[in-house]
Amino acid sequence: MSTSGKGKGREQAPLPGPSSGSANPAASLSALWAYLLPALTHIMKSPQNDASATAKAPAIDMAFYSGIHTACYNYFTSQNENHFPPTSAARAMGTTDRDTQSGNDLYEQLDKFFLETAREVMLGLPQDDDTELVDYIVPCFNRYSAGATSVNRLLNYINRHYVRRAVEEDRGWLRVSDIVDLPAGTTAATLATTATALSMSREDAESREKLARLLKEKRVVELRKWGYDGSAQSPMGAAEAEASAEAASAPDRIVSVVSLAHRRFRTEVLEPLLAVPVIKGHKPKKKIPKAATGPPPSIPKGRLARSVRNLLESKGGDEEEKARLAADLLRALRLSGIRTDHPLRKRLDKFVTTGG
C-alpha cells in the first residue's frame, strides 16, 4: 500500500475484468477467490495521490463489478442447494454447523485478506516516534478505509446473505450472552428478569420476546458508549456508533465487511502501536519509599501516543496541518473501534474540540 502524496491527482483508469473463459468463478471457493482477488488488491493496495479522509478508492470496470455481484450470488446459491449438515464423524472431529454454513468460508478468506493488508502497513513504519509516525498512519488509514468502504459495497451480498443471518443466529457483535453484563444501577428485578429470560426455551414465544427486548436495551446502552444518545438530534447516528462497536468486537463476532476491515486495522496496526512497552530488568529489593520531592516519573507510552504528543506539543509548524492530522487520526481510532475512554482518544478529542 503506497503512502506517498497528500494532494489530489489524476484518477486511475478502472481495472478491467479478466478475459472471459469457460471457467465458472462460482464453481468453488478457490475459483471465486481467484476471480475476486485482483479486484480486492486493486481497490485496497493500488497507489493513490489522494490520501485525505474523503479519498475514493480506485475503481474497477462496471462489467467486472457486475460480474463479481453475479459470481457471489451464484456461489451462495449453489452452496445453499448443496449444503449438508456435518456428519456424526465430522462432529466428533470438531466440525460444527457453522463450519459448513453457506458463506462462512468466503467470509474467513476475506478476513484473512484484510489481516494481511493491515500487516503490510506495519512494514513501512518509520523508525522513530517523531511526528513522522502520525504522518504515515493517517494517510495509510484513509486509503485503507476508503478501500474497505468500496469493498463493502462490492461484496454487499455477503452482508445481506451471511452477516444478516449470523446476527439473527446470535453470532453478531452483540449476543445474548452479553446481556449478563448490564450497566451500573441495574435493579435486582431486572437481573432476575434477565436470568429468567436466558433460562427459558428459545422456542417459547414469550421468551423470545423478552430476549429481543433485552437485546434492544443492551444495544442502546452499548451505542451510547460510542456517542449515540438515542435521540434524532444525536451528534453521532446509530449506524456510525454501531460500526464502531462492530470494529471493537472480538474477532469471532460476525460483522459487516467494512467493520471487518476496520477491526483488522485495529488489531494489526493500532493496538500494537498503542501498547505500552514492557520494561525488562531485575526487580529491585523492596525499600521504604521516600517522600516525593518532585514530579512523578513519566510513565512509558506506546509509540503512537508519543508521536501524537510530539505533534500536538510542536511549536512553529503548520497549525492547520496539525489540526487536520489530529482530526483524521481521531477518526481512524473511532472507526477502528478504539474506545472513547482511551487516553489517546480523549486527548485528541479535546484538541480537536478546543484547539489545544
Steps between C-alpha positions, in 0.01 A plus 500: 500500500659822387524787746645781295315812400247716680329687221245401244620376166367346184273202560610158385318321223256236632643151525363284216367155573686181412471369148189288458550126501320178568586489871209567733614729787216372719602135465709497819653725762841487331348598164296782653795632698725495194233709325459745791863545602614729214211736573560498877873557452437787259250667734697456823862522388535711186707819546291816527574870492206593722563404863233720658214377716266549202715301258332254267634152437625399154213387280443182304324463167120487522485169315748354750300652786181335376683174441613490863143557620378217280781265602434558872128447453554177306754375754268553795207351310694187407622462858144517630386235255790266584527569872485202732548503878824341622491126555534347845860407417574859397340631818723268700799669332374841612308609189191708577199615300666841476800351318278367221264797474473687174742793485712419804799394289491817287458721808804345667703537180407868485599546864839347424544739206429803721739365764783467247425843352509664843828327584655645185441844650727405790784413263545863401497656847757776557768409752462791740202622702508855373203647318597288198304210649175698499587632153528137387203342679238760406528472118539122530173475689320742270589287198430175684161623622402632157586161354308318774192713433524421130542126566201516735285624211654256254437199727175621650344163426718359780340750738151420378534124482758399761541780756128569540429130556787475749354788701161328502672185626661689790851506348527876443687766697230501770386164636259368758792412726588871513175583675648369824734801506235758574592864578551633851180579686313198367233392745470154646166464324664561163771246575237246601309564178820458299590172668149369449496599134836337438390178666183468297476294185584688182189349342274665753340810346498694825864422560599615153307822549681568827836420345431737212406779738804444721731492198349824373558667835855367519568622146401856596723480807795390287442761229495775762862409573582600142324837499141412413256650749185336367343817362443622147734793575785275613843630388574147381245284324415148609657353186832678562505396865417141409781493242745599775354240736537234231864595439564482876357149528698178539623327182248217541204738465343525154484862382451687172778492242612859564509442877691177442769701321510773765522238775810353338658845477444530874641160592795502259602869491351723769511271802870408452582872466292588807650224715711625790849345485593257774816604683715195561756467775561370848248602760663717766481400862215649693597821672315747715365760255633850541284807502447638151705814436419560136259414220411131463711304252359490150315181412613334176251544218439315178666613178188664362432689823856636501470608138170676570654677798786623281252618239268687736782658702705606198550874451529709188352248259198511274212522748241420234685183403537405866125536551428292190730219610348497849144489363583226249676289763206541737273379219728199443487406868121532505436299184743229610329448833739667744273584791407854598659471845844419358747772611616574145144536373418733788805715431432521127132570559588787732749643251260474205211645701682786671803544275747439779 
